[in-house]
Amino acid sequence: KHRTMQQLMRGVIRRKEFRLHQPLKSHPSAPMNDRFAVSVTLGSTTHEWTLLMNALRPETPPDMIFPDGYEEMINYEVLEGIKKWDHRKSTSLVDLLVEIREILRQSEFQRSFEFSEDKVRFELESIKALSPESEIRILNDELRAIECFIPIFSGPQPHKLKAAEELNDGKGDVACRLCLVLDQELANVSTRLDYPPTTKEELHAFCPAWEPGKTHAFDFVPLVQGLVQRKLLIQRARAILLDQLCEKLNPLSVDSAYHEKASFLCQIDNNFDAIAHMTLSNNFPDEPPTIIMQSVVQLIDRRPIIDVVIEYHWDPLWSIPVMVNHLIEVIRTELLEFRQKVLQQAQNAYVPVGTAES
């Protein structure tokens, strides 16, 4: 029984929209805590429920205590999670909580829809059609403001960067949430992207403003979705590119956090060494990586000789393996020319002892 209860609780703990706290025993003889407060996140609001389990008889469906007003929304006895309760199934408890939360989410949307003017209803319907998972609620009764939280998915994981048709199907994980606060005249709509605190700032996409009279949800939401996914796709593509370059070259340093820079040691016949510094911008792959060659042994005024690769052929529609092979060829070609430049500059800078400079 103890193990069964642990498995049921573990499923809830793993879900970020639920938080179990204030554990108590429903009976002194209970083998473990089986009464909890449940904090349920919906939009920017947290709802508090009370969960009553039975540690002595886990096969008995749990009971829930809701705040006033829930009775109109939830008929506890007809819930699928109650009728099909199976304590041997580890997801039974989380399935029940998800079912109740979904009823609350749908009720909040219906209340917001009935509360709003026609122009706002049009936007709400568009949001619901584009993103059925959205969380919509009345933010302020007096100001008649509606708050919408729209999940923005990370998109499919790319095997290689070429074109959209080469990507896997699927939405991916939720990368962030688009928050819209709509006034009834749509004259002052606020927009922002809410990222998880663990998301690095360099992965945050720009959130455009809502232009009154011009912007509508049916084109605004896909626009933001595209901006977020492109930001993530660029980051993934840079990481994959640098990983594959490291497999084929001799890396000295790699920016594993931002995937923007890497340095590689390059050699010719074991008698000339140089370092190739590569930088990938936020406009990659539209913009080719910047390559800077640096001498290792040859110095002028105690400084290495530097040469920037100005232009080379590049196609942003290449697959990543093609990009990798092309960059290696560019470095090898440049290395031969760079050696001649370095040796020539070093020779020109050399002044024999006893020779006066002109």
Coordinates of C-alpha atoms in Angstrom, one line a residue:
K1 CA 0.0 0.0 0.0
H2 CA 2.8 2.4 0.9
R3 CA 4.5 1.8 -2.5
T4 CA 1.1 2.2 -4.3
M5 CA 0.6 5.6 -2.6
Q6 CA 4.1 6.7 -3.5
Q7 CA 3.6 5.9 -7.2
L8 CA 0.3 7.8 -7.3
M9 CA 1.9 10.8 -5.7
R10 CA 5.0 10.7 -7.9
G11 CA 2.9 11.3 -11.0
V12 CA 1.4 14.5 -9.6
I13 CA 4.8 15.8 -8.3
R14 CA 6.2 15.6 -11.9
R15 CA 3.5 17.9 -13.2
K16 CA 4.4 21.6 -13.0
E17 CA 0.8 22.7 -13.0
F18 CA 0.2 20.9 -9.6
R19 CA 1.9 21.3 -6.3
L20 CA 1.2 19.1 -3.3
H21 CA 1.9 20.7 0.1
Q22 CA 0.7 20.7 3.8
P23 CA 0.8 16.9 4.1
L24 CA -1.2 15.3 6.9
K25 CA -2.5 11.9 8.0
S26 CA -6.2 11.4 7.7
H27 CA -6.0 8.9 10.6
P28 CA -3.4 8.3 13.3
S29 CA -3.1 4.7 12.0
A30 CA -2.4 5.7 8.4
P31 CA 1.0 4.4 7.3
M32 CA 1.8 7.7 5.5
N33 CA 0.5 11.2 4.8
D34 CA -2.6 10.9 2.7
R35 CA -4.2 14.4 3.0
F36 CA -2.7 17.3 1.0
A37 CA -3.4 20.8 -0.2
V38 CA -3.2 21.0 -4.0
S39 CA -2.2 24.2 -5.6
V40 CA -3.4 24.2 -9.2
T41 CA -2.0 26.8 -11.7
L42 CA -4.3 28.1 -14.4
G43 CA -3.1 31.2 -16.3
S44 CA -1.7 33.5 -13.7
T45 CA -4.0 32.3 -11.0
T46 CA -3.4 29.5 -8.5
H47 CA -6.5 27.6 -7.2
E48 CA -6.3 25.7 -3.9
W49 CA -8.0 22.3 -3.5
T50 CA -7.8 19.7 -0.7
L51 CA -7.0 16.1 -1.7
L52 CA -8.2 13.3 0.6
M53 CA -6.6 9.9 -0.1
N54 CA -7.0 6.7 2.0
A55 CA -3.6 5.2 2.7
L56 CA -5.2 2.3 4.4
R57 CA -7.5 1.5 1.4
P58 CA -5.8 3.1 -1.7
E59 CA -8.3 1.2 -3.9
T60 CA -10.9 3.7 -2.7
P61 CA -11.2 6.7 -5.0
P62 CA -9.9 9.9 -3.4
D63 CA -12.2 12.7 -2.3
M64 CA -11.7 16.4 -3.1
I65 CA -12.7 19.6 -1.2
F66 CA -13.2 22.6 -3.5
P67 CA -13.8 26.3 -2.8
D68 CA -17.3 27.7 -3.0
G69 CA -18.7 27.9 -6.5
Y70 CA -17.1 24.8 -7.8
E71 CA -20.3 22.8 -7.4
E72 CA -21.8 24.4 -10.5
M73 CA -18.9 23.3 -12.6
I74 CA -17.9 19.9 -11.3
N75 CA -20.1 16.9 -10.6
Y76 CA -17.5 14.8 -8.8
E77 CA -19.4 11.6 -9.0
V78 CA -19.5 11.5 -12.8
L79 CA -15.9 12.2 -13.3
E80 CA -14.1 9.6 -15.5
G81 CA -11.2 9.6 -13.0
I82 CA -13.5 8.6 -10.2
K83 CA -15.6 6.0 -12.2
K84 CA -12.5 4.4 -13.6
W85 CA -10.2 4.7 -10.5
D86 CA -7.5 2.1 -10.4
H87 CA -5.0 2.4 -7.7
R88 CA -2.7 0.0 -9.5
K89 CA -2.3 2.5 -12.3
S90 CA 0.4 5.0 -11.4
T91 CA -1.3 7.8 -13.4
S92 CA -4.8 7.5 -11.9
L93 CA -4.4 10.4 -9.5
V94 CA -2.8 12.8 -12.0
D95 CA -5.4 11.8 -14.6
L96 CA -8.1 12.8 -12.2
L97 CA -6.5 16.1 -11.3
V98 CA -5.9 16.9 -15.0
E99 CA -9.6 16.1 -15.8
I100 CA -10.8 18.5 -13.0
R101 CA -8.4 21.2 -14.1
E102 CA -9.6 20.9 -17.7
I103 CA -13.2 21.4 -16.6
L104 CA -12.1 24.5 -14.8
R105 CA -10.2 25.7 -17.9
Q106 CA -13.2 25.2 -20.2
S107 CA -15.5 26.9 -17.7
E108 CA -13.2 30.0 -17.4
F109 CA -13.1 30.3 -21.2
Q110 CA -16.9 30.1 -21.5
R111 CA -17.3 32.7 -18.7
S112 CA -14.8 35.0 -20.5
F113 CA -16.6 34.6 -23.8
E114 CA -20.0 35.5 -22.4
F115 CA -18.4 38.4 -20.5
S116 CA -16.8 40.0 -23.6
E117 CA -17.9 42.2 -26.4
D118 CA -18.2 40.9 -30.0
K119 CA -14.8 42.1 -31.2
V120 CA -13.1 40.4 -28.2
R121 CA -15.2 37.3 -28.7
F122 CA -13.8 37.1 -32.3
E123 CA -10.3 37.2 -31.0
L124 CA -11.0 34.6 -28.3
E125 CA -12.5 32.2 -30.8
S126 CA -9.5 32.7 -33.0
I127 CA -7.2 31.9 -30.1
K128 CA -9.1 28.8 -29.2
A129 CA -9.1 27.6 -32.8
L130 CA -5.4 28.1 -33.1
S131 CA -4.4 26.9 -29.7
P132 CA -7.1 24.6 -28.0
E133 CA -4.7 24.3 -25.0
S134 CA -4.9 28.1 -24.2
E135 CA -5.9 29.3 -20.8
I136 CA -8.3 32.2 -20.9
R137 CA -9.9 34.0 -17.9
I138 CA -11.4 37.3 -16.8
L139 CA -8.5 39.2 -15.3
N140 CA -10.4 42.2 -14.0
D141 CA -14.2 42.5 -13.8
E142 CA -14.2 46.3 -13.4
L143 CA -11.8 47.0 -16.3
R144 CA -13.4 44.1 -18.3
A145 CA -9.9 42.8 -19.2
I146 CA -9.4 39.3 -20.5
E147 CA -6.1 37.4 -19.9
C148 CA -5.0 34.7 -22.3
F149 CA -2.1 32.4 -21.9
I150 CA -1.2 30.6 -25.2
P151 CA 1.4 27.8 -25.1
I152 CA 4.1 28.3 -27.7
F153 CA 5.7 25.0 -28.6
S154 CA 9.4 24.5 -29.4
G155 CA 8.6 22.7 -32.7
P156 CA 10.0 19.4 -34.0
Q157 CA 13.6 18.4 -33.4
P158 CA 15.6 18.8 -36.7
H159 CA 17.8 16.1 -38.0
K160 CA 19.4 18.7 -40.2
L161 CA 18.8 22.3 -41.2
K162 CA 17.6 22.6 -44.8
A163 CA 13.9 23.2 -45.2
A164 CA 10.8 22.8 -43.2
E165 CA 9.8 19.6 -45.0
E166 CA 12.9 17.9 -43.6
L167 CA 11.7 18.4 -40.0
N168 CA 9.9 15.7 -38.0
D169 CA 6.2 16.2 -37.4
G170 CA 5.0 17.2 -33.9
K171 CA 4.8 20.3 -31.8
G172 CA 7.6 19.5 -29.4
D173 CA 7.7 20.8 -25.8
V174 CA 6.2 24.0 -24.6
A175 CA 9.0 26.6 -25.0
C176 CA 7.1 29.5 -23.4
R177 CA 3.6 31.1 -23.1
L178 CA 2.3 34.1 -25.0
C179 CA 0.4 36.3 -22.6
L180 CA -2.2 38.7 -24.0
V181 CA -4.3 41.0 -21.9
L182 CA -7.2 42.3 -24.0
D183 CA -9.3 45.3 -23.1
Q184 CA -12.9 45.3 -24.6
E185 CA -12.0 48.0 -27.2
L186 CA -8.7 46.2 -28.1
A187 CA -7.1 49.7 -27.9
N188 CA -4.5 48.8 -25.3
V189 CA -3.5 45.1 -25.6
S190 CA -0.4 44.1 -23.8
T191 CA 1.8 41.3 -25.1
R192 CA 4.7 39.4 -23.6
L193 CA 6.4 36.0 -23.7
D194 CA 6.7 34.1 -20.4
Y195 CA 9.7 31.7 -20.4
P196 CA 10.5 29.2 -17.7
P197 CA 13.2 30.5 -15.3
T198 CA 15.6 27.7 -16.5
T199 CA 15.5 29.0 -20.1
K200 CA 18.6 30.9 -21.0
E201 CA 18.0 34.6 -21.9
E202 CA 19.7 34.2 -25.3
L203 CA 16.9 31.8 -26.3
H204 CA 14.2 34.4 -25.6
A205 CA 12.5 35.6 -28.7
F206 CA 11.3 39.1 -29.3
C207 CA 7.5 39.6 -28.7
P208 CA 6.0 42.1 -31.1
A209 CA 3.4 44.6 -30.1
W210 CA -0.3 44.5 -30.8
E211 CA -1.3 47.3 -33.2
P212 CA -4.9 48.4 -32.5
G213 CA -7.1 48.1 -35.6
K214 CA -4.5 46.1 -37.5
T215 CA -3.5 43.1 -35.4
H216 CA -5.7 40.0 -35.0
A217 CA -5.0 36.8 -33.1
F218 CA -5.4 34.6 -36.2
D219 CA -2.2 36.1 -37.7
F220 CA -0.5 37.3 -34.5
V221 CA -0.3 33.9 -32.7
P222 CA 1.3 32.1 -35.7
L223 CA 3.8 35.0 -36.1
V224 CA 4.9 34.7 -32.5
Q225 CA 5.1 30.9 -32.8
G226 CA 7.4 31.3 -35.8
L227 CA 9.6 33.8 -34.0
V228 CA 10.0 31.5 -31.0
Q229 CA 10.6 28.4 -33.1
R230 CA 13.1 30.1 -35.4
K231 CA 15.1 31.3 -32.3
L232 CA 15.3 27.8 -31.0
L233 CA 16.0 26.2 -34.4
I234 CA 18.9 28.6 -34.9
Q235 CA 20.3 27.6 -31.5
R236 CA 19.9 23.9 -32.2
A237 CA 21.4 24.3 -35.6
R238 CA 24.5 26.1 -34.3
A239 CA 25.0 23.4 -31.6
I240 CA 24.8 20.6 -34.2
L241 CA 27.1 22.4 -36.6
L242 CA 29.8 23.0 -33.9
D243 CA 29.5 19.4 -32.6
Q244 CA 30.1 18.0 -36.1
L245 CA 33.0 20.4 -36.7
C246 CA 34.6 19.2 -33.4
E247 CA 34.3 15.6 -34.6
K248 CA 36.3 16.4 -37.8
L249 CA 38.7 19.1 -36.6
N250 CA 41.0 19.6 -33.6
P251 CA 39.0 21.9 -31.2
L252 CA 40.8 24.1 -28.8
S253 CA 37.7 25.8 -27.2
V254 CA 34.0 25.6 -27.8
D255 CA 31.2 27.8 -26.5
S256 CA 29.0 25.0 -25.2
A257 CA 26.6 27.4 -23.5
Y258 CA 25.6 29.8 -26.3
H259 CA 27.0 27.8 -29.3
E260 CA 28.3 31.0 -30.9
K261 CA 32.1 30.4 -31.0
A262 CA 34.7 27.8 -31.4
S263 CA 38.5 27.7 -32.1
F264 CA 40.3 24.9 -33.9
L265 CA 44.0 24.1 -34.3
C266 CA 45.0 23.7 -37.9
Q267 CA 48.3 22.2 -39.2
I268 CA 50.1 21.8 -42.6
D269 CA 52.6 19.0 -42.8
N270 CA 53.4 19.4 -39.1
N271 CA 55.5 22.5 -39.8
F272 CA 52.9 25.2 -39.7
D273 CA 50.3 25.8 -37.1
A274 CA 47.4 28.2 -37.0
I275 CA 44.2 28.7 -35.2
A276 CA 40.8 29.1 -36.9
H277 CA 38.4 31.1 -34.8
M278 CA 34.7 30.7 -35.9
T279 CA 31.8 32.8 -34.8
L280 CA 28.1 32.1 -35.6
S281 CA 25.8 35.1 -35.4
N282 CA 22.1 35.2 -34.4
N283 CA 21.4 35.4 -38.2
F284 CA 22.8 32.0 -38.8
P285 CA 22.2 30.2 -41.2
D286 CA 21.2 33.2 -43.4
E287 CA 24.6 34.7 -42.5
P288 CA 27.7 32.5 -42.9
P289 CA 30.0 32.0 -39.9
T290 CA 32.8 34.5 -39.5
I291 CA 36.3 32.9 -39.8
I292 CA 39.5 34.5 -38.4
M293 CA 42.9 32.9 -38.9
Q294 CA 45.6 33.4 -36.3
S295 CA 49.2 32.5 -36.3
V296 CA 50.7 30.4 -33.5
V297 CA 54.5 30.6 -33.7
Q298 CA 55.0 33.6 -35.9
L299 CA 54.6 36.9 -34.0
I300 CA 55.1 40.6 -35.0
D301 CA 55.7 43.0 -32.1
R302 CA 54.9 40.0 -29.8
R303 CA 51.4 39.7 -31.3
P304 CA 50.0 36.9 -33.5
I305 CA 49.2 37.6 -37.2
I306 CA 45.5 37.8 -37.9
D307 CA 43.6 37.4 -41.1
V308 CA 39.9 37.6 -41.6
V309 CA 38.3 35.4 -44.2
I310 CA 36.3 38.1 -46.1
E311 CA 34.0 36.3 -48.4
Y312 CA 33.3 32.7 -49.3
H313 CA 30.5 30.8 -51.0
W314 CA 27.5 30.1 -48.7
D315 CA 24.0 28.8 -49.1
P316 CA 21.7 28.9 -46.0
L317 CA 19.6 26.1 -47.5
W318 CA 22.4 23.6 -47.3
S319 CA 22.0 20.7 -44.8
I320 CA 24.2 20.9 -41.8
P321 CA 26.6 18.1 -43.0
V322 CA 27.1 20.0 -46.2
M323 CA 27.8 23.2 -44.3
V324 CA 30.3 21.3 -42.1
N325 CA 32.2 19.9 -45.1
H326 CA 32.2 23.2 -46.8
L327 CA 33.5 25.1 -43.8
I328 CA 36.3 22.6 -43.4
E329 CA 37.3 23.0 -47.1
V330 CA 37.2 26.8 -46.6
I331 CA 39.5 26.6 -43.6
R332 CA 41.9 24.3 -45.5
T333 CA 42.0 26.5 -48.5
E334 CA 42.5 29.6 -46.4
L335 CA 45.2 27.9 -44.3
L336 CA 47.4 27.5 -47.4
E337 CA 47.0 31.1 -48.3
F338 CA 47.4 32.2 -44.7
R339 CA 50.7 30.3 -44.4
Q340 CA 52.1 32.3 -47.3
K341 CA 50.9 35.6 -45.8
V342 CA 52.3 34.8 -42.4
L343 CA 55.7 33.7 -43.6
Q344 CA 55.9 36.7 -45.9
Q345 CA 55.0 39.2 -43.1
A346 CA 57.3 37.5 -40.7
Q347 CA 60.2 37.7 -43.2
N348 CA 59.4 41.4 -43.9
A349 CA 59.3 42.2 -40.2
Y350 CA 62.6 40.4 -39.5
V351 CA 65.6 42.8 -39.2
P352 CA 69.1 41.1 -38.8
V353 CA 71.3 42.1 -35.9
G354 CA 73.6 45.0 -36.8
T355 CA 71.4 46.1 -39.7
A356 CA 70.1 49.6 -39.4
E357 CA 66.4 50.2 -40.3
S358 CA 65.9 52.5 -43.3

